[in-house]
CSV table of C-alpha atoms in Angstrom, one decimal:
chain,number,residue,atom,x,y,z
A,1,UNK,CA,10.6,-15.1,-12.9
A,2,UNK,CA,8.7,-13.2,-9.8
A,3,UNK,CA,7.4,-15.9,-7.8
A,4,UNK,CA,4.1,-14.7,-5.1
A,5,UNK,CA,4.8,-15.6,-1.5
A,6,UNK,CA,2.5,-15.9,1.1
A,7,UNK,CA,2.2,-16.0,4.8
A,8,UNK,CA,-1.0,-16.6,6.3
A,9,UNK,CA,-2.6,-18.0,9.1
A,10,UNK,CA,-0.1,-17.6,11.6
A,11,UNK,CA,0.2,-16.4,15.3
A,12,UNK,CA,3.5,-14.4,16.1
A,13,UNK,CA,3.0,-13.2,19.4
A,14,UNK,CA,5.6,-12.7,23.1
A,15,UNK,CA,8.5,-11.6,20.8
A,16,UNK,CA,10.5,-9.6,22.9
A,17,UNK,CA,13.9,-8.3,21.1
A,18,UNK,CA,13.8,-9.3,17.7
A,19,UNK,CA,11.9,-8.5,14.5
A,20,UNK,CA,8.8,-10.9,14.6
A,21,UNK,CA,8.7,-11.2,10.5
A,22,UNK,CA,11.8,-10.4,8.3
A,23,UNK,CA,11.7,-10.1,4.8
A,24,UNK,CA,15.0,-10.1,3.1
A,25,UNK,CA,15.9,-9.5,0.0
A,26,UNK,CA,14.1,-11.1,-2.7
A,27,UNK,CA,11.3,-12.2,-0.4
A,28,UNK,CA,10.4,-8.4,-0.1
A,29,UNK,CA,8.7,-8.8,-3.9
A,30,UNK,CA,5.3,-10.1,-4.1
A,31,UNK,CA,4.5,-10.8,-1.3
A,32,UNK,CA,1.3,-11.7,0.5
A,33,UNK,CA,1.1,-11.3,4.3
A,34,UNK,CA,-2.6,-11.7,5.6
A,35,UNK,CA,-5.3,-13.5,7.9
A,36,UNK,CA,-2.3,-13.2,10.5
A,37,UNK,CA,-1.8,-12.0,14.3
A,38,UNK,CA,0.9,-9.8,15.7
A,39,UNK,CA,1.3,-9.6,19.2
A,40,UNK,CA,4.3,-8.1,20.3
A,41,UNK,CA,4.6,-5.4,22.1
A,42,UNK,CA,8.0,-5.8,23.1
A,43,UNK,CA,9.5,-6.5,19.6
A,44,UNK,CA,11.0,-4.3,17.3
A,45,UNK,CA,8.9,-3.8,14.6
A,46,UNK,CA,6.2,-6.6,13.9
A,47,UNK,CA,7.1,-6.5,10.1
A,48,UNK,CA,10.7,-5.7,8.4
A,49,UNK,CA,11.1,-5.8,4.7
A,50,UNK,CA,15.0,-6.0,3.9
A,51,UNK,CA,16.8,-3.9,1.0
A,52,UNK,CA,18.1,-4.9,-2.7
A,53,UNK,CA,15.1,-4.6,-4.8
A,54,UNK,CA,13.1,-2.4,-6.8
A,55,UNK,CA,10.3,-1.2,-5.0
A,56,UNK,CA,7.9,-0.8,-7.8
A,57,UNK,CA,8.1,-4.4,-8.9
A,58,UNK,CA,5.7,-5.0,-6.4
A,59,UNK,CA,3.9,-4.0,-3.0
A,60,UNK,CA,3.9,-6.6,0.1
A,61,UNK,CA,0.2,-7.1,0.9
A,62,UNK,CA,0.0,-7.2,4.4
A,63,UNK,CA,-3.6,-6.2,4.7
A,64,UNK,CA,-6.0,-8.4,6.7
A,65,UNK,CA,-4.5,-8.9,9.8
A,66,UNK,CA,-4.5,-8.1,13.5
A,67,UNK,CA,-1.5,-6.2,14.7
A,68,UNK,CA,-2.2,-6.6,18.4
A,69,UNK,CA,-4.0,-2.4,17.9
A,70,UNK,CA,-6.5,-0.7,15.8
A,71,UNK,CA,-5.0,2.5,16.2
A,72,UNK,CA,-3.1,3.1,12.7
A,73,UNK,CA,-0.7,5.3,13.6
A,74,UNK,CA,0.7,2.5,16.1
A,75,UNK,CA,0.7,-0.5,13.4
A,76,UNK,CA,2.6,2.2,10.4
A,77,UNK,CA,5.0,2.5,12.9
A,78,UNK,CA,6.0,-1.3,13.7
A,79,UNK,CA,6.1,-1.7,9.7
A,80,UNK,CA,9.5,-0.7,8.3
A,81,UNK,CA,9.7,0.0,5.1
A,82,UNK,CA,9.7,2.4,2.5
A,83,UNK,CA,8.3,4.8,4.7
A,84,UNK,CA,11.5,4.8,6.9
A,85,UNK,CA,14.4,3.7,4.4
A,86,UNK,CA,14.1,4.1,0.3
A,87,UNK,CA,16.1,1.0,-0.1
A,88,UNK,CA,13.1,-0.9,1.5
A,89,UNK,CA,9.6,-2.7,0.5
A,90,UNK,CA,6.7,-0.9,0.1
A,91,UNK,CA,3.7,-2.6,2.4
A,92,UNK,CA,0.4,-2.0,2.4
A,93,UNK,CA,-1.2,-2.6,6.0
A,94,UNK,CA,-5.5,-1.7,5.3
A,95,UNK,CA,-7.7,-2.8,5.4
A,96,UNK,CA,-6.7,-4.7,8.9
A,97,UNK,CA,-9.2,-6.4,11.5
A,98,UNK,CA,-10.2,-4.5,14.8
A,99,UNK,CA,-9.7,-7.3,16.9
A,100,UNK,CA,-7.9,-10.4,17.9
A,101,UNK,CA,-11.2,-12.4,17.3
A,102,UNK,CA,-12.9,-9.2,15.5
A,103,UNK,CA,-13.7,-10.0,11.7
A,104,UNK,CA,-14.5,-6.5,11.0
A,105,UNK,CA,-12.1,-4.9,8.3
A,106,UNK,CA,-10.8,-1.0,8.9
A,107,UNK,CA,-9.7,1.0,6.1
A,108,UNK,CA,-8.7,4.4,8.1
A,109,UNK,CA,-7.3,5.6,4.8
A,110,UNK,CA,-10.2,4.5,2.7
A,111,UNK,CA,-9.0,7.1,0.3
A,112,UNK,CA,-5.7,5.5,-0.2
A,113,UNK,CA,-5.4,3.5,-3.6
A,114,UNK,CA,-3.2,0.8,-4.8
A,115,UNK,CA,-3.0,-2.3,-6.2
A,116,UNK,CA,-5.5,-3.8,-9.2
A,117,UNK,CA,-8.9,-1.9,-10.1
A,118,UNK,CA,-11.4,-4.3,-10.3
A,119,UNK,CA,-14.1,-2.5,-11.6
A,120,UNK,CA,-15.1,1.2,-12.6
A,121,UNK,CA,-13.7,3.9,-10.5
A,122,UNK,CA,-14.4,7.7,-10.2
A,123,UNK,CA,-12.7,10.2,-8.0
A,124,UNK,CA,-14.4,13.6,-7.5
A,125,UNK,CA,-13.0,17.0,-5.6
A,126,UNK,CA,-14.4,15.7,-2.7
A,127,UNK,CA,-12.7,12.5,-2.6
A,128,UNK,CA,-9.3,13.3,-2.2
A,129,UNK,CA,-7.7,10.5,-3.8
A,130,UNK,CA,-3.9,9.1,-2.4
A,131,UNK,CA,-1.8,6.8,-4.2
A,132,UNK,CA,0.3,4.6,-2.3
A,133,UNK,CA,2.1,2.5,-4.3
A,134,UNK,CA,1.4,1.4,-7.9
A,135,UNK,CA,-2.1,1.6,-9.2
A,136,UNK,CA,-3.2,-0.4,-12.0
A,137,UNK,CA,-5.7,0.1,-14.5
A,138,UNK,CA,-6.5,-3.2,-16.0
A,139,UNK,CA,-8.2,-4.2,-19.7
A,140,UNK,CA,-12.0,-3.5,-19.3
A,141,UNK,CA,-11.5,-0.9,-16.5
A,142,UNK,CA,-12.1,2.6,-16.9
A,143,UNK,CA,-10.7,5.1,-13.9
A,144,UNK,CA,-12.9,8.9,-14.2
A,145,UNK,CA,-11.0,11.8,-13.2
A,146,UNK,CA,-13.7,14.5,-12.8
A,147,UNK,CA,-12.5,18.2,-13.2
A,148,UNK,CA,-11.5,20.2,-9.6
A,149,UNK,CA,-9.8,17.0,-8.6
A,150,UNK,CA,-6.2,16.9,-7.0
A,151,UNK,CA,-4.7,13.1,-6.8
A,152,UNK,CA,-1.6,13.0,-4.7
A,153,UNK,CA,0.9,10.8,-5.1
A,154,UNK,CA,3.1,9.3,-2.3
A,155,UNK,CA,6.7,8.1,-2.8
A,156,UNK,CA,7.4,6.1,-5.4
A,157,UNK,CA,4.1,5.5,-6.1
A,158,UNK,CA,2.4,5.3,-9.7
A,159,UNK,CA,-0.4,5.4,-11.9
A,160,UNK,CA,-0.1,2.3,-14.8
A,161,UNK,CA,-3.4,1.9,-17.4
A,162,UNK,CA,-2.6,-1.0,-19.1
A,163,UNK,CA,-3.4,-2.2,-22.7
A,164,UNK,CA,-7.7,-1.9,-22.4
A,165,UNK,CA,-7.7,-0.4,-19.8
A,166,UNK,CA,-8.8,3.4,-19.8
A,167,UNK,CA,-8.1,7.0,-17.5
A,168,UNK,CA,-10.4,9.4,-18.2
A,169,UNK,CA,-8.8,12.7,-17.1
A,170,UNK,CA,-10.7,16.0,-18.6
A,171,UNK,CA,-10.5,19.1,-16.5
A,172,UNK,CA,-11.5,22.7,-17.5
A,173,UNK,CA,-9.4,25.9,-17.7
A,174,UNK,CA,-11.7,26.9,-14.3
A,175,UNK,CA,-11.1,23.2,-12.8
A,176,UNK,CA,-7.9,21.7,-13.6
A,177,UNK,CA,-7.1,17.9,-12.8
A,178,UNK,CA,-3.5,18.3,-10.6
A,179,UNK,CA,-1.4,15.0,-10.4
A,180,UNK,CA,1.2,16.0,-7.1
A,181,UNK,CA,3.6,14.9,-4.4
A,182,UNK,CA,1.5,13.2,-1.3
A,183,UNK,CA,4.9,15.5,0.6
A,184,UNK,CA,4.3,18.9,1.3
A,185,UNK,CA,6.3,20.6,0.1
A,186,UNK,CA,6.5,18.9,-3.0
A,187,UNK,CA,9.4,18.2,-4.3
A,188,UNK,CA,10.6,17.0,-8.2
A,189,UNK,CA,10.7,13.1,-8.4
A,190,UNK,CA,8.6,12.3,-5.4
A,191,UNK,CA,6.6,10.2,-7.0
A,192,UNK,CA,7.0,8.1,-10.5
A,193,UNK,CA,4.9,8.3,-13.3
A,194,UNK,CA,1.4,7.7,-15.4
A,195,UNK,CA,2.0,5.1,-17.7
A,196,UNK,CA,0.3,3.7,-21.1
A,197,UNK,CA,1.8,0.3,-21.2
A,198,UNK,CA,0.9,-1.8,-24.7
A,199,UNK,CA,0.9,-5.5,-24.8
């Protein structure tokens, strides 16, 4: 039985050789990370997520926190993950806070999607929807695909509508809806799958 872990509330700051969080193994799964602050410059990587698991079981939720920067590029690359070894936990770092005592959430990828939809969701041309992970359709939720629209998937990542929940996906023969690799190129088996998933 998966079992949610969390970590939250904490300061881990003036590390100055070793991974300041390491998740290993089994911890990887389901795991909740947040309302935590990262200072270490000096460290390796602020968050390591070990091997020997599947990494569509379950995304580590490290959103809400402070990782010592705002600048994205900076805290993606003091995560490792999937994003640097296969073998490895997919994490999920946005929204995060601008500041040590800064409350304000920052989502620079506010079209990146994972996790639950809690209510109705529609993604148009213009939007330029990225999945990261595995998205979930739950009963009651509807997800509109408008016509025109390319949704780009990244590694491993996957679209699941579960039983009542809905994915309304119509394009035209003018404006096709195009499911793709987030990679360019893309390559076959970049990312999973769309799923119907009874019961």
């Amino acid at each position: 039985v998966s079992r949610v872990k969390y970590f939250m509330n904490n300061i881990i700051e003036a590390i100055t050789s070793q991974n300041a969080v390491y998740l290993y193994y089994e911890w990887a799964s389901a795991t909740i990370i947040r309302e935590n602050i990262f200072e270490n410059p000096s460290s390796h990587y602020d968050l390591y997520c070990g091997m020997g698991y599947d990494p569509l079981v379950a995304a580590v939720d490290a959103s809400r926190n402070w990782w010592g920067t705002a600048d994205d590029d900076v805290i993606s690359s003091r995560i490792f993950d999937f994003s640097i070894s296969s073998g490895n936990a997919v994490v999920s770092h946005v929204p995060y806070y601008l500041g040590r005592y800064n409350r304000t959430l920052y989502n620079p990828r506010a079209n990146f999607w994972t996790g639950t939809l809690t209510q109705n969701v529609t993604w148009a041309p213009s939007d330029n929807p990225i999945v990261f992970s595995a998205l979930v359709v739950p009963a009651g939720i509807m997800l509109t695909i408008l016509p025109g629209t390319v949704v780009r998937l990244q590694t491993a990542a996957s679209i699941i509508i579960n039983d009542g929940g809905a994915i309304l996906s119509r394009g035209t023969s003018a404006d096709r809806i195009t499911f793709t690799s987030f990679n360019m190129p893309a390559n076959p088996g970049d990312w999973k799958f769309i799923k119907f998933q009874e019961g």
